[in-house]
Amino acid sequence: MSDMLFPVSVYLIGSVLSCTYTRSFLQEKYGKRAVFAVWEISYFFVQITVFEVLGDRFPDGEVTGIILHVCVLLFMQFLLFEKDTKQQLFIAVSFVAGKETIKYIVSVFSFIFAGIWNKVFDFLIGKSMLNTTDKIFFWADISKAVTAIICTLFYTFLLYVYLYVIRKKFVKKDYLLQTYENVFLILPCIAALCISVTMKMMILSVENGMTVIIYDTVPATKFWIPVICVLLLSTIIASVILFQKLVQYNEEIGKRAILENQVQQMQREIVEIQDIYTDMRGLRHDMRGHLANISLLVKNASGSANEELENYIGKMEETVKKLDFAYQTGNPITDIIIHQKGQEAEKNQIQFKADFVYPQKLSIDVYDIAVILNNALENAVEACCKVEGKKEIKLHSYMKGSLFFIEVENDFGHEIVIEESGLPVSSKGNGNMHGIGISNIQRCAKKYMGDIDIVISDTGNRKAFGLTVMMNGKLTTAI
């Protein structure tokens, strides 16, 4: 019975860990508990049937067994998880590669542990402590069971760590793999499987009708085989890390390009807006003067005020007032952005409060502040539009020495998911461009040795999203 303990335990552990590993990448078609139960039971019995009952009937048993193992995993994924062929192939091959490679690390450990146990066993027999056949067979069974349990625990630990590291390092699990990227990830796994097959051929051989273990004939292999296996596992993990770094780097380039285009477009628009802003200020001043003169002339000509004419002039004055920006921040660019976002909020029945002052005394580029305000307020308006009932946006800024702080708080109704990077995932449909607005804000802040802070509060009747941006600008003599 102890001879079967280790294989059965390995199949059971493989069933549990393979399902957990697969679920971390793919979406279940059915309920999580149902998928886990069906996977664990089915995969456990499939392994016993394929590798224990039918294993010896396969030609080139080791290679055929590996191919069947991968096919079984792919078939289970096809039945129980949403389709993502390229990622499913990587999951199956990387799991089997880790399982097969770790098996040889454990085999060396088992051989060494059994050798130590045999020396203890021989010592006990030499001291006549095991002086009967029954005692010898009893302790022999105990030694096999203990060895199987320890090897099972060691195998479980190594396989769990290997799969855990891949899950943690494979950050962009929703990324759609291209064919060449899939090949890049799978090749180290295939190499590990090929080397594991070669090691199987080397470890056991037959000479003069007797089975010979390489650990006895070449003792150095007890060191080099685990080292080779660890290097193979490390290569698989390293390829995942490198791939993720490349994906993140490409995304960063894309986001940076979008930010640069945004700034360039804003610069072109601001040149025109500043001219319009200057003309509007002059127009407002001239119009008020003209209206005052007209009102005075009418009174002097008629000797008394004409109520109908006064009402007409009053309406003209209200029209002129609309040319004024409600928020005077000290810079025409920030005036326009806040005015525009305030009007957009008003159209969507969102209460908009702004207490923003442009930091004239700090050497912070107005374009960077414009990017921050534009993205932050746009996100706030979009979030509030999804809220039923009362909703508001608050904008506030203040200075502390050379530090400039921008705070934006808004209501939200949908669930917010925070990535491992600390940034919220965009609720928009484009999965490859998550959170570009927030990441652009963070990039502008880091340009001035600053950063952002996100606080999400839920008081039951109100969910609020708070964004604080800190920027460190050198003090200037500007007033």
Coordinates of C-alpha atoms in Angstrom, one line a residue:
M1 CA 0.0 0.0 0.0
S2 CA 2.9 2.4 0.8
D3 CA 4.1 1.9 -2.8
M4 CA 0.9 3.4 -4.1
L5 CA 0.8 6.2 -1.5
F6 CA 3.2 8.6 -3.4
P7 CA 1.7 8.2 -6.9
V8 CA -1.9 8.6 -5.7
S9 CA -0.9 11.7 -3.6
V10 CA 0.8 13.2 -6.6
Y11 CA -2.3 12.8 -8.7
L12 CA -4.5 14.3 -6.0
I13 CA -2.1 17.3 -5.5
G14 CA -1.8 17.7 -9.3
S15 CA -5.6 17.9 -9.5
V16 CA -5.9 20.6 -6.9
L17 CA -3.0 22.7 -8.0
S18 CA -3.7 22.5 -11.7
C19 CA -7.3 23.7 -11.2
T20 CA -6.1 26.6 -9.0
Y21 CA -3.4 27.5 -11.5
T22 CA -5.8 27.4 -14.4
R23 CA -8.5 29.5 -12.6
S24 CA -5.9 32.3 -12.0
F25 CA -5.7 32.8 -15.8
L26 CA -9.0 31.8 -17.3
Q27 CA -12.7 32.6 -16.6
E28 CA -14.9 29.7 -15.5
K29 CA -17.9 28.8 -17.7
Y30 CA -19.9 27.7 -14.7
G31 CA -19.8 28.4 -10.9
K32 CA -16.4 28.3 -9.2
R33 CA -17.3 25.5 -6.8
A34 CA -18.8 23.4 -9.5
V35 CA -15.8 23.8 -11.8
F36 CA -13.3 23.1 -9.0
A37 CA -15.2 19.9 -8.0
V38 CA -15.6 18.6 -11.5
W39 CA -12.0 19.4 -12.4
E40 CA -10.5 17.8 -9.3
I41 CA -12.5 14.5 -9.5
S42 CA -12.3 14.1 -13.3
Y43 CA -8.6 15.0 -13.6
F44 CA -7.7 12.7 -10.6
F45 CA -9.3 9.6 -12.2
V46 CA -8.1 10.5 -15.7
Q47 CA -4.5 10.6 -14.4
I48 CA -4.9 7.2 -12.7
T49 CA -6.5 5.7 -15.8
V50 CA -4.0 7.1 -18.3
F51 CA -0.8 6.8 -16.3
E52 CA -1.3 3.8 -14.0
V53 CA -3.7 1.5 -15.9
L54 CA -2.7 2.3 -19.5
G55 CA 0.8 3.7 -19.0
D56 CA 2.8 0.6 -19.8
R57 CA 0.9 0.1 -23.1
F58 CA 2.1 3.3 -24.7
P59 CA 5.0 3.1 -27.2
D60 CA 7.7 5.6 -26.1
G61 CA 5.8 5.8 -22.8
E62 CA 7.4 8.9 -21.3
V63 CA 6.9 11.1 -24.4
T64 CA 3.4 9.7 -25.1
G65 CA 2.5 10.3 -21.5
I66 CA 3.5 13.9 -21.6
I67 CA 1.6 14.6 -24.8
L68 CA -1.5 12.9 -23.4
H69 CA -1.1 14.9 -20.2
V70 CA -1.1 18.2 -22.1
C71 CA -4.1 17.0 -24.2
V72 CA -6.1 16.0 -21.1
L73 CA -5.5 19.5 -19.6
L74 CA -6.5 21.3 -22.8
F75 CA -9.6 19.2 -23.0
M76 CA -10.6 20.0 -19.4
Q77 CA -10.0 23.7 -20.0
F78 CA -12.1 23.5 -23.2
L79 CA -15.0 22.0 -21.2
L80 CA -14.9 24.1 -18.1
F81 CA -13.3 27.5 -19.0
E82 CA -13.9 30.3 -21.5
K83 CA -11.9 29.9 -24.8
D84 CA -8.5 31.5 -25.0
T85 CA -6.5 28.9 -27.0
K86 CA -3.0 30.5 -26.8
Q87 CA -3.2 31.1 -23.1
Q88 CA -4.7 27.6 -22.5
L89 CA -1.7 26.0 -24.3
F90 CA 0.8 27.9 -22.2
I91 CA -1.1 27.0 -19.0
A92 CA -1.1 23.3 -19.9
V93 CA 2.5 23.1 -21.1
S94 CA 3.9 25.1 -18.2
F95 CA 2.1 23.0 -15.7
V96 CA 3.2 19.7 -17.1
A97 CA 6.8 21.0 -17.5
G98 CA 6.9 22.0 -13.9
K99 CA 5.3 18.8 -12.7
E100 CA 7.7 16.6 -14.7
T101 CA 10.9 18.6 -13.8
I102 CA 10.1 18.7 -10.1
K103 CA 9.5 15.0 -10.1
Y104 CA 13.3 14.4 -10.7
I105 CA 14.3 16.8 -7.9
V106 CA 12.1 14.8 -5.6
S107 CA 13.5 11.5 -6.9
V108 CA 17.0 12.6 -6.0
F109 CA 15.8 13.7 -2.6
S110 CA 13.9 10.4 -2.1
F111 CA 17.1 8.4 -3.0
I112 CA 19.2 10.4 -0.6
F113 CA 16.6 10.2 2.2
A114 CA 16.2 6.4 1.6
G115 CA 20.0 6.0 1.8
I116 CA 20.1 7.8 5.2
W117 CA 17.1 5.7 6.4
N118 CA 18.8 2.4 5.3
K119 CA 21.9 3.3 7.3
V120 CA 19.8 3.9 10.3
F121 CA 18.0 0.6 9.6
D122 CA 21.3 -1.3 9.3
F123 CA 22.5 0.3 12.5
L124 CA 19.3 -0.9 14.3
I125 CA 19.8 -4.5 12.9
G126 CA 23.4 -4.5 13.9
K127 CA 22.5 -3.5 17.5
S128 CA 20.0 -6.4 17.5
M129 CA 17.2 -3.9 18.1
L130 CA 15.4 -5.4 15.1
N131 CA 15.9 -9.1 15.8
T132 CA 12.8 -10.6 14.2
T133 CA 11.5 -10.9 10.7
D134 CA 8.2 -9.3 11.8
K135 CA 10.0 -6.3 13.2
I136 CA 12.1 -5.9 10.1
F137 CA 9.1 -6.0 7.8
F138 CA 7.1 -3.7 10.0
W139 CA 9.8 -1.0 10.2
A140 CA 10.4 -1.5 6.4
D141 CA 6.8 -0.6 5.8
I142 CA 7.0 2.3 8.2
S143 CA 10.2 3.6 6.4
K144 CA 8.4 3.4 3.0
A145 CA 5.4 5.3 4.3
V146 CA 7.5 8.0 6.0
T147 CA 9.6 8.4 2.8
A148 CA 6.4 8.7 0.7
I149 CA 4.8 11.3 3.0
I150 CA 8.0 13.4 3.2
C151 CA 8.5 13.2 -0.6
T152 CA 4.8 14.1 -1.2
L153 CA 5.1 17.2 1.0
F154 CA 8.4 18.2 -0.6
Y155 CA 6.8 17.7 -4.1
T156 CA 3.7 19.7 -3.1
F157 CA 5.9 22.6 -1.8
L158 CA 8.1 22.8 -4.9
L159 CA 5.2 22.6 -7.3
Y160 CA 3.1 25.2 -5.4
V161 CA 6.0 27.6 -5.3
Y162 CA 6.7 27.2 -9.0
L163 CA 3.1 27.8 -10.0
Y164 CA 2.6 30.6 -7.5
V165 CA 5.6 32.5 -8.8
I166 CA 4.3 32.2 -12.4
R167 CA 0.9 33.4 -11.3
K168 CA 2.3 36.4 -9.5
K169 CA 4.8 37.4 -12.3
F170 CA 2.2 36.9 -15.1
V171 CA 0.5 40.3 -14.3
K172 CA -1.2 41.0 -17.6
K173 CA -3.4 37.9 -17.6
D174 CA -6.1 39.6 -19.7
Y175 CA -3.5 40.3 -22.4
L176 CA -4.3 38.7 -25.8
L177 CA -1.2 36.7 -26.7
Q178 CA 0.1 36.8 -30.2
T179 CA 1.4 33.6 -31.9
Y180 CA 5.1 34.6 -31.7
E181 CA 4.6 35.6 -28.0
N182 CA 3.0 32.2 -27.2
V183 CA 6.0 30.4 -28.9
F184 CA 8.4 32.5 -26.8
L185 CA 6.6 31.4 -23.6
I186 CA 6.2 27.8 -24.5
L187 CA 9.7 27.0 -25.9
P188 CA 11.4 26.9 -22.4
C189 CA 8.6 24.6 -21.2
I190 CA 9.2 22.2 -24.2
A191 CA 12.9 22.3 -23.6
A192 CA 12.3 21.4 -19.9
L193 CA 10.1 18.5 -21.0
C194 CA 12.7 17.2 -23.5
I195 CA 15.4 17.3 -20.9
S196 CA 13.2 15.5 -18.4
V197 CA 12.6 12.7 -20.9
T198 CA 16.4 12.5 -21.4
M199 CA 17.0 12.3 -17.6
K200 CA 14.4 9.5 -17.4
M201 CA 16.4 7.5 -19.9
M202 CA 19.7 8.3 -18.1
I203 CA 18.6 7.6 -14.5
L204 CA 17.3 4.0 -15.1
S205 CA 19.2 1.6 -17.4
V206 CA 19.5 -2.2 -17.7
E207 CA 22.9 -3.9 -17.6
N208 CA 23.2 -7.7 -17.6
G209 CA 19.5 -8.1 -17.0
M210 CA 19.7 -5.9 -13.9
T211 CA 18.3 -2.4 -13.3
V212 CA 21.0 0.2 -12.7
I213 CA 20.4 3.6 -11.1
I214 CA 22.7 6.4 -12.2
Y215 CA 22.9 7.8 -8.7
D216 CA 24.9 4.6 -7.7
T217 CA 27.2 4.6 -10.7
V218 CA 27.7 8.3 -11.0
P219 CA 27.2 9.9 -7.5
A220 CA 27.8 13.4 -8.8
T221 CA 24.4 13.2 -10.6
K222 CA 22.7 13.5 -7.2
F223 CA 24.0 17.1 -7.2
W224 CA 23.8 18.0 -10.9
I225 CA 20.3 16.7 -11.7
P226 CA 18.6 18.9 -9.1
V227 CA 20.7 21.9 -10.2
I228 CA 19.7 21.3 -13.9
C229 CA 16.0 21.0 -12.9
V230 CA 16.1 24.2 -10.8
L231 CA 17.7 26.0 -13.8
L232 CA 15.0 24.7 -16.1
L233 CA 12.3 25.9 -13.8
S234 CA 14.1 29.3 -13.4
T235 CA 14.3 29.6 -17.2
I236 CA 10.5 29.2 -17.5
I237 CA 9.9 31.7 -14.8
A238 CA 12.5 34.1 -16.3
S239 CA 10.8 33.9 -19.7
V240 CA 7.4 34.9 -18.1
I241 CA 9.0 37.8 -16.2
L242 CA 10.8 39.0 -19.4
F243 CA 7.6 38.7 -21.4
Q244 CA 5.6 40.7 -18.9
K245 CA 8.3 43.4 -18.7
L246 CA 8.2 43.7 -22.5
V247 CA 4.3 44.0 -22.5
Q248 CA 4.5 46.6 -19.8
Y249 CA 7.2 48.5 -21.6
N250 CA 5.2 48.5 -24.9
E251 CA 2.1 49.7 -23.0
E252 CA 4.2 52.4 -21.4
I253 CA 5.4 53.6 -24.8
G254 CA 1.8 53.7 -26.0
K255 CA 0.7 55.6 -23.0
R256 CA 3.6 58.0 -23.3
A257 CA 2.8 58.6 -27.0
I258 CA -0.8 59.3 -26.1
L259 CA 0.3 61.8 -23.4
E260 CA 2.7 63.5 -25.8
N261 CA 0.0 63.8 -28.4
Q262 CA -2.4 65.1 -25.8
V263 CA 0.0 67.8 -24.7
Q264 CA 0.9 68.8 -28.2
Q265 CA -2.8 69.1 -29.2
M266 CA -3.4 71.0 -26.0
Q267 CA -0.5 73.4 -26.8
R268 CA -1.9 74.1 -30.3
E269 CA -5.4 74.7 -28.9
I270 CA -4.2 76.9 -26.0
V271 CA -2.4 79.3 -28.4
E272 CA -5.8 79.9 -30.1
I273 CA -7.7 79.9 -26.8
Q274 CA -5.4 82.5 -25.2
D275 CA -6.1 84.9 -28.2
I276 CA -9.8 84.3 -27.9
Y277 CA -9.6 84.8 -24.1
T278 CA -7.8 88.2 -24.5
D279 CA -10.4 89.3 -27.1
M280 CA -13.3 88.3 -24.9
R281 CA -11.9 90.3 -22.0
G282 CA -11.7 93.3 -24.2
L283 CA -15.1 92.7 -25.6
R284 CA -16.7 92.3 -22.2
H285 CA -15.1 95.6 -21.1
D286 CA -16.2 97.5 -24.2
M287 CA -19.7 96.0 -24.2
R288 CA -20.3 97.1 -20.6
G289 CA -19.1 100.6 -21.5
H290 CA -21.4 100.7 -24.5
L291 CA -24.4 99.5 -22.5
A292 CA -23.8 102.1 -19.8
N293 CA -23.6 104.9 -22.4
I294 CA -26.7 103.7 -24.1
S295 CA -28.6 103.6 -20.8
L296 CA -27.5 107.1 -19.9
L297 CA -28.4 108.5 -23.3
V298 CA -31.8 107.0 -23.2
K299 CA -32.5 108.5 -19.8
N300 CA -31.2 112.0 -20.9
A301 CA -33.2 111.9 -24.1
S302 CA -36.6 110.9 -22.6
G303 CA -36.1 112.5 -19.2
S304 CA -37.2 109.3 -17.5
A305 CA -36.3 105.7 -17.6
N306 CA -38.2 103.5 -20.2
E307 CA -39.1 100.2 -18.4
E308 CA -39.2 98.2 -21.6
L309 CA -35.8 99.5 -22.8
E310 CA -34.3 99.0 -19.4
N311 CA -35.4 95.3 -19.5
Y312 CA -33.9 94.9 -22.9
I313 CA -30.6 96.4 -21.8
G314 CA -30.7 94.2 -18.6
K315 CA -31.0 91.1 -20.8
M316 CA -28.0 92.3 -22.9
E317 CA -26.0 92.7 -19.7
E318 CA -26.9 89.1 -18.6
T319 CA -25.7 87.9 -22.0
V320 CA -22.4 89.8 -21.5
K321 CA -22.0 88.2 -18.1
K322 CA -22.1 84.7 -19.7
L323 CA -18.9 85.6 -21.4
D324 CA -17.3 85.8 -18.0
F325 CA -15.7 82.6 -16.6
A326 CA -17.2 81.6 -13.3
Y327 CA -13.8 80.5 -12.0
Q328 CA -10.9 82.9 -11.9
T329 CA -7.8 80.7 -11.2
G330 CA -5.0 83.1 -12.2
N331 CA -4.3 81.4 -15.5
P332 CA -6.4 81.5 -18.7
I333 CA -5.7 77.8 -19.5
T334 CA -6.9 76.5 -16.2
D335 CA -9.8 79.0 -16.3
I336 CA -11.0 77.5 -19.6
I337 CA -10.6 73.8 -18.5
I338 CA -12.4 74.2 -15.3
H339 CA -15.1 76.3 -16.9
Q340 CA -15.6 73.7 -19.6
K341 CA -15.8 70.8 -17.2
G342 CA -18.1 72.8 -14.9
Q343 CA -20.5 73.4 -17.8
E344 CA -20.3 69.7 -18.8
A345 CA -21.1 68.7 -15.1
E346 CA -24.0 71.2 -15.1
K347 CA -25.5 69.6 -18.2
N348 CA -25.4 66.2 -16.5
Q349 CA -27.0 67.6 -13.3
I350 CA -23.8 67.2 -11.3
Q351 CA -23.1 69.7 -8.6
F352 CA -19.6 71.2 -9.3
K353 CA -17.6 73.0 -6.7
A354 CA -14.1 74.4 -7.6
D355 CA -11.6 76.2 -5.3
F356 CA -8.6 76.1 -7.5
V357 CA -5.7 78.7 -7.7
Y358 CA -2.9 78.4 -10.2
P359 CA 0.5 78.3 -8.5
Q360 CA 2.1 81.4 -10.0
K361 CA 5.1 81.2 -7.7
L362 CA 6.0 77.6 -8.6
S363 CA 7.9 76.5 -11.7
I364 CA 5.3 74.0 -12.8
D365 CA 4.5 73.9 -16.5
V366 CA 0.9 74.9 -17.1
Y367 CA 0.6 72.2 -19.7
D368 CA 1.2 69.5 -17.1
I369 CA -1.4 71.0 -14.8
A370 CA -3.8 71.1 -17.7
V371 CA -3.2 67.4 -18.4
I372 CA -3.9 66.6 -14.7
L373 CA -7.1 68.8 -14.6
N374 CA -8.4 67.6 -17.9
N375 CA -8.0 63.9 -17.1
A376 CA -9.1 64.1 -13.5
L377 CA -12.2 66.1 -14.2
E378 CA -13.1 64.0 -17.2
N379 CA -12.9 60.8 -15.2
A380 CA -14.9 62.5 -12.4
V381 CA -17.7 63.6 -14.8
E382 CA -17.9 60.1 -16.4
A383 CA -18.0 58.4 -12.9
C384 CA -20.8 60.8 -11.7
C385 CA -22.9 60.2 -14.9
K386 CA -23.3 56.5 -13.7
V387 CA -24.7 57.6 -10.3
E388 CA -28.4 57.9 -9.7
G389 CA -29.7 60.8 -7.5
K390 CA -27.5 63.5 -6.0
K391 CA -23.9 63.6 -7.2
E392 CA -21.1 66.2 -7.0
I393 CA -17.5 66.9 -8.0
K394 CA -15.2 68.9 -5.7
L395 CA -11.9 70.5 -7.0
H396 CA -9.5 72.0 -4.5
S397 CA -5.9 73.1 -4.7
Y398 CA -3.4 74.5 -2.1
M399 CA 0.3 75.1 -1.6
K400 CA 2.7 74.1 1.2
G401 CA 6.1 75.7 0.5
S402 CA 7.2 74.3 -2.8
L403 CA 4.6 71.6 -2.9
F404 CA 1.4 72.0 -4.9
F405 CA -1.6 69.8 -4.2
I406 CA -4.6 69.1 -6.4
E407 CA -7.6 67.3 -4.9
V408 CA -10.5 66.0 -6.9
E409 CA -13.4 64.1 -5.2
N410 CA -16.4 62.7 -7.0
D411 CA -19.3 60.2 -6.4
F412 CA -19.2 56.9 -8.2
G413 CA -21.6 54.0 -8.6
H414 CA -19.7 51.1 -10.3
E415 CA -17.2 48.8 -8.7
I416 CA -13.6 50.0 -8.8
V417 CA -10.9 47.4 -9.2
I418 CA -7.4 48.3 -8.2
E419 CA -4.5 46.7 -10.1
E420 CA -1.3 45.6 -8.4
S421 CA 0.3 48.8 -9.6
G422 CA -2.1 50.7 -7.3
L423 CA -4.0 52.3 -10.1
P424 CA -7.7 51.7 -10.8
V425 CA -8.7 49.7 -13.8
S426 CA -10.7 51.7 -16.3
S427 CA -14.3 50.8 -16.7
K428 CA -14.1 51.5 -20.4
G429 CA -14.2 48.7 -22.9
N430 CA -10.6 48.8 -24.2
G431 CA -8.8 46.3 -22.0
N432 CA -5.3 47.0 -23.4
M433 CA -5.5 50.7 -22.4
H434 CA -6.7 50.5 -18.8
G435 CA -6.5 53.6 -16.7
I436 CA -4.5 55.8 -19.2
G437 CA -6.0 59.0 -17.7
I438 CA -4.9 58.1 -14.1
S439 CA -1.5 56.9 -15.3
N440 CA -1.0 60.1 -17.3
I441 CA -1.8 62.1 -14.2
Q442 CA 0.7 60.0 -12.2
R443 CA 3.4 60.5 -14.9
C444 CA 2.9 64.3 -14.8
A445 CA 3.2 64.2 -11.0
K446 CA 6.4 62.1 -11.0
K447 CA 7.9 64.6 -13.5
Y448 CA 8.0 67.0 -10.5
M449 CA 9.2 64.4 -7.9
G450 CA 5.6 63.9 -6.8
D451 CA 2.9 61.1 -6.9
I452 CA -0.8 60.5 -6.6
D453 CA -2.8 59.1 -3.7
I454 CA -6.2 57.4 -4.2
V455 CA -8.8 57.1 -1.4
I456 CA -12.1 55.2 -1.8
S457 CA -14.7 55.8 0.8
D458 CA -18.0 54.0 1.2
T459 CA -20.4 55.4 3.9
G460 CA -23.3 53.2 2.8
N461 CA -25.4 56.0 1.2
R462 CA -22.4 57.5 -0.7
K463 CA -19.4 56.2 -2.5
A464 CA -16.7 58.7 -3.0
F465 CA -13.5 58.5 -5.1
G466 CA -10.7 60.9 -3.9
L467 CA -7.6 61.7 -6.0
T468 CA -4.8 63.8 -4.6
V469 CA -1.9 64.9 -6.8
M470 CA 1.3 66.2 -5.3
M471 CA 3.9 68.1 -7.3
N472 CA 7.1 69.6 -6.2
G473 CA 7.9 72.8 -8.0
K474 CA 10.8 75.2 -7.4
L475 CA 9.8 78.6 -5.9
T476 CA 10.3 81.5 -8.3
T477 CA 10.0 85.3 -8.0
A478 CA 6.8 85.3 -10.0
I479 CA 3.9 87.1 -8.4

